[in-house]
């Protein structure tokens, strides 16, 4: 220990990075993958999900014995014009082979009776995480790609700010 440095200062300098690394690794040990994509219209208008925009998310599965939960993340503004969001997902596996059939999902973003926004949020921005594919098994190790597309009755959805995918090991 250097002569001019107190034991308390020395301990803090050594322990702080170690504690920080430990804290960050303990936050979400089951997470395998998570990514979100900000949306904008073809004209460049922010927070608009155009029907032609189909975000894809590529993740790697190494453990084929484990089960996984796949979540869809949605961020919306309180001014979004519907109480729900329909989206369809397509999942492909190694070799670009389809995994199951494309599925349609309905996600409720606001209370249908009151219009009160659901999800976690502050101000007029709300985040949601929906369990879309629970207890999913993957037959092969390798890269998988999950593609999302909005399936509403209008080509552009103002107020949908971002969408994403989270893959986590099922701990049950």
Short mmCIF file of N, CA, C and O in Angstrom, two decimals, residues 6-88:
data_model
loop_
_atom_site.label_atom_id
_atom_site.label_comp_id
_atom_site.label_asym_id
_atom_site.label_seq_id
_atom_site.Cartn_x
_atom_site.Cartn_y
_atom_site.Cartn_z
N UNK A 6 -4.55 6.36 2.68
CA UNK A 6 -5.11 5.73 3.87
C UNK A 6 -5.63 4.34 3.53
O UNK A 6 -5.92 4.02 2.38
N UNK A 7 -5.77 3.52 4.53
CA UNK A 7 -6.29 2.16 4.32
C UNK A 7 -7.71 2.21 3.76
O UNK A 7 -8.05 1.43 2.88
N UNK A 8 -8.53 3.13 4.24
CA UNK A 8 -9.92 3.26 3.77
C UNK A 8 -9.96 3.60 2.27
O UNK A 8 -10.69 3.01 1.51
N UNK A 9 -9.14 4.56 1.84
CA UNK A 9 -9.09 4.94 0.43
C UNK A 9 -8.60 3.77 -0.42
O UNK A 9 -9.15 3.47 -1.47
N UNK A 10 -7.57 3.09 0.05
CA UNK A 10 -7.02 1.95 -0.67
C UNK A 10 -8.08 0.85 -0.80
O UNK A 10 -8.27 0.29 -1.88
N UNK A 11 -8.75 0.54 0.27
CA UNK A 11 -9.79 -0.51 0.26
C UNK A 11 -10.90 -0.15 -0.72
O UNK A 11 -11.38 -1.01 -1.45
N UNK A 12 -11.30 1.11 -0.69
CA UNK A 12 -12.37 1.55 -1.59
C UNK A 12 -11.95 1.40 -3.05
O UNK A 12 -12.71 0.92 -3.88
N UNK A 13 -10.75 1.78 -3.38
CA UNK A 13 -10.26 1.70 -4.76
C UNK A 13 -10.15 0.26 -5.24
O UNK A 13 -10.33 -0.02 -6.41
N UNK A 14 -9.85 -0.64 -4.36
CA UNK A 14 -9.74 -2.05 -4.74
C UNK A 14 -11.12 -2.71 -4.79
O UNK A 14 -11.42 -3.46 -5.71
N UNK A 15 -11.97 -2.41 -3.84
CA UNK A 15 -13.25 -3.10 -3.71
C UNK A 15 -14.34 -2.55 -4.62
O UNK A 15 -15.22 -3.30 -5.05
N UNK A 16 -14.31 -1.27 -4.97
CA UNK A 16 -15.38 -0.67 -5.78
C UNK A 16 -15.52 -1.33 -7.15
O UNK A 16 -16.63 -1.71 -7.53
N UNK A 17 -14.43 -1.52 -7.91
CA UNK A 17 -14.60 -2.19 -9.20
C UNK A 17 -15.08 -3.63 -9.06
O UNK A 17 -15.90 -4.10 -9.84
N UNK A 18 -14.60 -4.32 -8.05
CA UNK A 18 -15.03 -5.70 -7.82
C UNK A 18 -16.51 -5.76 -7.47
O UNK A 18 -17.25 -6.57 -8.00
N UNK A 19 -16.96 -4.87 -6.60
CA UNK A 19 -18.37 -4.82 -6.23
C UNK A 19 -19.24 -4.46 -7.42
O UNK A 19 -20.32 -5.03 -7.62
N UNK A 20 -18.78 -3.52 -8.24
CA UNK A 20 -19.54 -3.12 -9.43
C UNK A 20 -19.70 -4.27 -10.41
O UNK A 20 -20.77 -4.51 -10.95
N UNK A 21 -18.62 -5.00 -10.64
CA UNK A 21 -18.68 -6.14 -11.56
C UNK A 21 -19.61 -7.21 -11.02
O UNK A 21 -20.40 -7.81 -11.76
N UNK A 22 -19.54 -7.47 -9.74
CA UNK A 22 -20.41 -8.46 -9.11
C UNK A 22 -21.88 -8.04 -9.20
O UNK A 22 -22.74 -8.86 -9.53
N UNK A 23 -22.15 -6.79 -8.95
CA UNK A 23 -23.50 -6.28 -9.01
C UNK A 23 -24.08 -6.39 -10.42
O UNK A 23 -25.21 -6.84 -10.61
N UNK A 24 -23.30 -6.02 -11.42
CA UNK A 24 -23.79 -6.09 -12.80
C UNK A 24 -24.02 -7.52 -13.25
O UNK A 24 -24.97 -7.81 -13.97
N UNK A 25 -23.19 -8.45 -12.84
CA UNK A 25 -23.37 -9.83 -13.26
C UNK A 25 -24.54 -10.48 -12.54
O UNK A 25 -25.14 -11.42 -13.05
N UNK A 26 -24.91 -9.98 -11.38
CA UNK A 26 -26.01 -10.56 -10.61
C UNK A 26 -27.37 -10.01 -11.03
O UNK A 26 -28.39 -10.54 -10.63
N UNK A 27 -27.40 -8.96 -11.83
CA UNK A 27 -28.66 -8.32 -12.18
C UNK A 27 -29.60 -9.25 -12.93
O UNK A 27 -30.78 -9.26 -12.68
N UNK A 28 -29.09 -10.01 -13.86
CA UNK A 28 -29.95 -10.80 -14.72
C UNK A 28 -29.22 -12.05 -15.20
O UNK A 28 -28.85 -12.14 -16.37
N UNK A 29 -29.01 -13.01 -14.31
CA UNK A 29 -28.20 -14.16 -14.69
C UNK A 29 -28.86 -15.06 -15.74
O UNK A 29 -28.18 -15.77 -16.45
N UNK A 30 -30.18 -15.04 -15.87
CA UNK A 30 -30.87 -15.90 -16.82
C UNK A 30 -30.94 -15.35 -18.23
O UNK A 30 -31.27 -16.07 -19.17
N UNK A 31 -30.64 -14.08 -18.41
CA UNK A 31 -30.77 -13.46 -19.72
C UNK A 31 -29.73 -14.02 -20.68
O UNK A 31 -28.54 -14.04 -20.40
N UNK A 32 -30.21 -14.44 -21.85
CA UNK A 32 -29.34 -14.93 -22.91
C UNK A 32 -29.15 -13.83 -23.96
O UNK A 32 -28.07 -13.68 -24.52
N UNK A 33 -30.22 -13.05 -24.19
CA UNK A 33 -30.19 -12.04 -25.25
C UNK A 33 -31.29 -11.02 -24.98
O UNK A 33 -32.37 -11.37 -24.52
N UNK A 34 -31.01 -9.77 -25.29
CA UNK A 34 -32.04 -8.72 -25.28
C UNK A 34 -31.59 -7.58 -26.17
O UNK A 34 -30.45 -7.12 -26.07
N UNK A 35 -32.50 -7.16 -27.04
CA UNK A 35 -32.22 -6.03 -27.92
C UNK A 35 -33.54 -5.35 -28.25
O UNK A 35 -34.57 -6.00 -28.43
N UNK A 36 -33.49 -4.03 -28.34
CA UNK A 36 -34.65 -3.23 -28.71
C UNK A 36 -34.27 -2.35 -29.90
O UNK A 36 -33.12 -1.93 -30.03
N UNK A 37 -35.26 -2.07 -30.75
CA UNK A 37 -35.05 -1.27 -31.95
C UNK A 37 -36.00 -0.09 -31.93
O UNK A 37 -37.21 -0.27 -31.77
N UNK A 38 -35.46 1.13 -32.08
CA UNK A 38 -36.29 2.32 -32.20
C UNK A 38 -36.94 2.32 -33.58
O UNK A 38 -36.32 1.95 -34.57
N UNK A 39 -38.19 2.76 -33.63
CA UNK A 39 -38.96 2.74 -34.88
C UNK A 39 -39.14 4.13 -35.45
O UNK A 39 -39.25 5.11 -34.71
N UNK A 40 -39.19 4.20 -36.78
CA UNK A 40 -39.55 5.44 -37.46
C UNK A 40 -40.11 5.09 -38.83
O UNK A 40 -39.81 4.04 -39.40
N UNK A 41 -40.93 5.97 -39.34
CA UNK A 41 -41.58 5.75 -40.63
C UNK A 41 -40.56 5.84 -41.77
O UNK A 41 -39.46 6.36 -41.58
N UNK A 42 -40.93 5.37 -42.97
CA UNK A 42 -40.02 5.52 -44.12
C UNK A 42 -39.68 6.98 -44.41
O UNK A 42 -38.61 7.27 -44.93
N UNK A 43 -40.56 7.90 -44.05
CA UNK A 43 -40.29 9.33 -44.25
C UNK A 43 -39.38 9.90 -43.16
O UNK A 43 -38.99 11.06 -43.22
N UNK A 44 -39.08 9.09 -42.15
CA UNK A 44 -38.19 9.53 -41.08
C UNK A 44 -38.90 10.04 -39.84
O UNK A 44 -38.26 10.51 -38.92
N UNK A 45 -40.24 9.95 -39.82
CA UNK A 45 -40.98 10.40 -38.63
C UNK A 45 -40.71 9.44 -37.48
O UNK A 45 -40.90 8.23 -37.62
N UNK A 46 -40.28 9.95 -36.33
CA UNK A 46 -39.99 9.06 -35.20
C UNK A 46 -41.27 8.49 -34.59
O UNK A 46 -42.34 9.07 -34.69
N UNK A 47 -41.10 7.34 -33.96
CA UNK A 47 -42.17 6.69 -33.20
C UNK A 47 -43.36 6.29 -34.06
O UNK A 47 -44.50 6.45 -33.66
N UNK A 48 -43.06 5.77 -35.24
CA UNK A 48 -44.09 5.25 -36.14
C UNK A 48 -43.63 3.88 -36.61
O UNK A 48 -42.53 3.74 -37.14
N UNK A 49 -44.49 2.86 -36.41
CA UNK A 49 -44.16 1.52 -36.89
C UNK A 49 -44.88 1.30 -38.20
O UNK A 49 -46.09 1.11 -38.24
N UNK A 50 -44.14 1.30 -39.28
CA UNK A 50 -44.67 1.08 -40.61
C UNK A 50 -44.82 -0.42 -40.86
O UNK A 50 -44.00 -1.22 -40.41
N UNK A 51 -45.87 -0.80 -41.57
CA UNK A 51 -46.16 -2.20 -41.83
C UNK A 51 -45.02 -2.88 -42.59
O UNK A 51 -44.82 -4.09 -42.46
N UNK A 52 -44.25 -2.13 -43.35
CA UNK A 52 -43.12 -2.70 -44.10
C UNK A 52 -41.88 -2.90 -43.23
O UNK A 52 -40.95 -3.59 -43.64
N UNK A 53 -41.85 -2.29 -42.07
CA UNK A 53 -40.69 -2.42 -41.18
C UNK A 53 -40.85 -3.68 -40.34
O UNK A 53 -41.80 -3.80 -39.55
N UNK A 54 -39.92 -4.62 -40.53
CA UNK A 54 -39.98 -5.91 -39.83
C UNK A 54 -38.65 -6.14 -39.10
O UNK A 54 -37.74 -6.76 -39.66
N UNK A 55 -38.55 -5.64 -37.89
CA UNK A 55 -37.30 -5.81 -37.15
C UNK A 55 -36.99 -7.29 -36.92
O UNK A 55 -37.88 -8.07 -36.58
N UNK A 56 -35.73 -7.65 -37.11
CA UNK A 56 -35.26 -9.02 -36.87
C UNK A 56 -34.22 -9.01 -35.77
O UNK A 56 -33.41 -8.09 -35.67
N UNK A 57 -34.26 -10.05 -34.98
CA UNK A 57 -33.37 -10.17 -33.83
C UNK A 57 -32.69 -11.54 -33.90
O UNK A 57 -33.37 -12.56 -33.97
N UNK A 58 -31.37 -11.54 -33.89
CA UNK A 58 -30.60 -12.79 -34.01
C UNK A 58 -29.94 -13.09 -32.68
O UNK A 58 -29.22 -12.25 -32.13
N UNK A 59 -30.18 -14.30 -32.18
CA UNK A 59 -29.60 -14.72 -30.91
C UNK A 59 -29.05 -16.13 -31.05
O UNK A 59 -29.45 -16.88 -31.94
N UNK A 60 -28.14 -16.49 -30.17
CA UNK A 60 -27.49 -17.79 -30.21
C UNK A 60 -27.95 -18.64 -29.04
O UNK A 60 -27.98 -18.19 -27.90
N UNK A 61 -28.31 -19.87 -29.35
CA UNK A 61 -28.67 -20.86 -28.33
C UNK A 61 -27.54 -21.88 -28.27
O UNK A 61 -27.19 -22.49 -29.28
N UNK A 62 -26.97 -22.06 -27.10
CA UNK A 62 -25.89 -23.03 -26.91
C UNK A 62 -26.39 -24.28 -26.18
O UNK A 62 -25.97 -25.39 -26.49
N UNK A 63 -27.29 -24.09 -25.23
CA UNK A 63 -27.77 -25.18 -24.38
C UNK A 63 -29.12 -25.68 -24.87
O UNK A 63 -30.16 -25.07 -24.62
N UNK A 64 -29.13 -26.82 -25.57
CA UNK A 64 -30.39 -27.35 -26.11
C UNK A 64 -31.19 -28.13 -25.07
O UNK A 64 -32.35 -28.44 -25.32
N UNK A 65 -30.61 -28.41 -23.93
CA UNK A 65 -31.34 -29.12 -22.87
C UNK A 65 -32.19 -28.15 -22.05
O UNK A 65 -33.15 -28.57 -21.40
N UNK A 66 -31.85 -26.88 -22.08
CA UNK A 66 -32.57 -25.87 -21.28
C UNK A 66 -33.86 -25.45 -21.97
O UNK A 66 -34.02 -25.59 -23.18
N UNK A 67 -34.77 -24.92 -21.17
CA UNK A 67 -35.97 -24.27 -21.70
C UNK A 67 -35.76 -22.77 -21.59
O UNK A 67 -35.07 -22.29 -20.70
N UNK A 68 -36.42 -22.05 -22.50
CA UNK A 68 -36.25 -20.60 -22.57
C UNK A 68 -37.60 -19.91 -22.60
O UNK A 68 -38.57 -20.48 -23.12
N UNK A 69 -37.65 -18.72 -22.07
CA UNK A 69 -38.82 -17.86 -22.19
C UNK A 69 -38.44 -16.72 -23.14
O UNK A 69 -37.40 -16.10 -22.97
N UNK A 70 -39.31 -16.47 -24.11
CA UNK A 70 -39.07 -15.39 -25.06
C UNK A 70 -40.13 -14.32 -24.82
O UNK A 70 -41.32 -14.61 -24.81
N UNK A 71 -39.65 -13.12 -24.62
CA UNK A 71 -40.50 -11.97 -24.34
C UNK A 71 -40.44 -10.99 -25.50
O UNK A 71 -39.41 -10.87 -26.17
N UNK A 72 -41.53 -10.26 -25.69
CA UNK A 72 -41.55 -9.13 -26.62
C UNK A 72 -41.58 -7.86 -25.80
O UNK A 72 -42.39 -7.74 -24.87
N UNK A 73 -40.72 -6.93 -26.11
CA UNK A 73 -40.67 -5.63 -25.46
C UNK A 73 -41.37 -4.62 -26.36
O UNK A 73 -41.14 -4.62 -27.57
N UNK A 74 -42.19 -3.77 -25.78
CA UNK A 74 -42.87 -2.72 -26.54
C UNK A 74 -42.78 -1.42 -25.73
O UNK A 74 -43.06 -1.42 -24.53
N UNK A 75 -42.38 -0.35 -26.40
CA UNK A 75 -42.40 0.98 -25.79
C UNK A 75 -43.37 1.82 -26.60
O UNK A 75 -43.27 1.89 -27.82
N UNK A 76 -44.34 2.42 -25.91
CA UNK A 76 -45.32 3.25 -26.61
C UNK A 76 -45.53 4.57 -25.88
O UNK A 76 -45.28 4.69 -24.69
N UNK A 77 -45.99 5.55 -26.65
CA UNK A 77 -46.37 6.84 -26.09
C UNK A 77 -47.83 6.74 -25.65
O UNK A 77 -48.61 5.95 -26.20
N UNK A 78 -48.21 7.53 -24.67
CA UNK A 78 -49.59 7.49 -24.18
C UNK A 78 -50.58 7.92 -25.27
O UNK A 78 -51.75 7.57 -25.21
N UNK A 79 -50.12 8.61 -26.29
CA UNK A 79 -50.98 9.04 -27.38
C UNK A 79 -51.23 7.97 -28.43
O UNK A 79 -51.91 8.23 -29.42
N UNK A 80 -50.71 6.76 -28.23
CA UNK A 80 -50.97 5.67 -29.17
C UNK A 80 -52.49 5.49 -29.28
O UNK A 80 -53.19 5.47 -28.28
N UNK A 81 -52.99 5.34 -30.49
CA UNK A 81 -54.43 5.41 -30.75
C UNK A 81 -55.25 4.18 -30.47
O UNK A 81 -56.47 4.20 -30.69
N UNK A 82 -54.66 3.09 -29.99
CA UNK A 82 -55.39 1.85 -29.74
C UNK A 82 -55.06 1.34 -28.34
O UNK A 82 -54.04 1.71 -27.78
N UNK A 83 -55.91 0.47 -27.82
CA UNK A 83 -55.60 -0.08 -26.51
C UNK A 83 -54.72 -1.33 -26.63
O UNK A 83 -54.13 -1.79 -25.67
N UNK A 84 -54.61 -1.88 -27.85
CA UNK A 84 -53.84 -3.10 -28.03
C UNK A 84 -52.91 -2.99 -29.22
O UNK A 84 -52.93 -2.01 -29.97
N UNK A 85 -52.11 -4.02 -29.39
CA UNK A 85 -51.20 -4.11 -30.53
C UNK A 85 -51.16 -5.56 -30.95
O UNK A 85 -50.92 -6.45 -30.13
N UNK A 86 -51.44 -5.79 -32.22
CA UNK A 86 -51.30 -7.12 -32.78
C UNK A 86 -49.96 -7.17 -33.51
O UNK A 86 -49.64 -6.28 -34.29
N UNK A 87 -49.21 -8.22 -33.23
CA UNK A 87 -47.99 -8.43 -34.00
C UNK A 87 -47.83 -9.91 -34.28
O UNK A 87 -48.34 -10.76 -33.57
N UNK A 88 -47.15 -10.18 -35.38
CA UNK A 88 -46.88 -11.56 -35.80
C UNK A 88 -45.38 -11.79 -35.70
O UNK A 88 -44.59 -10.92 -36.04
#
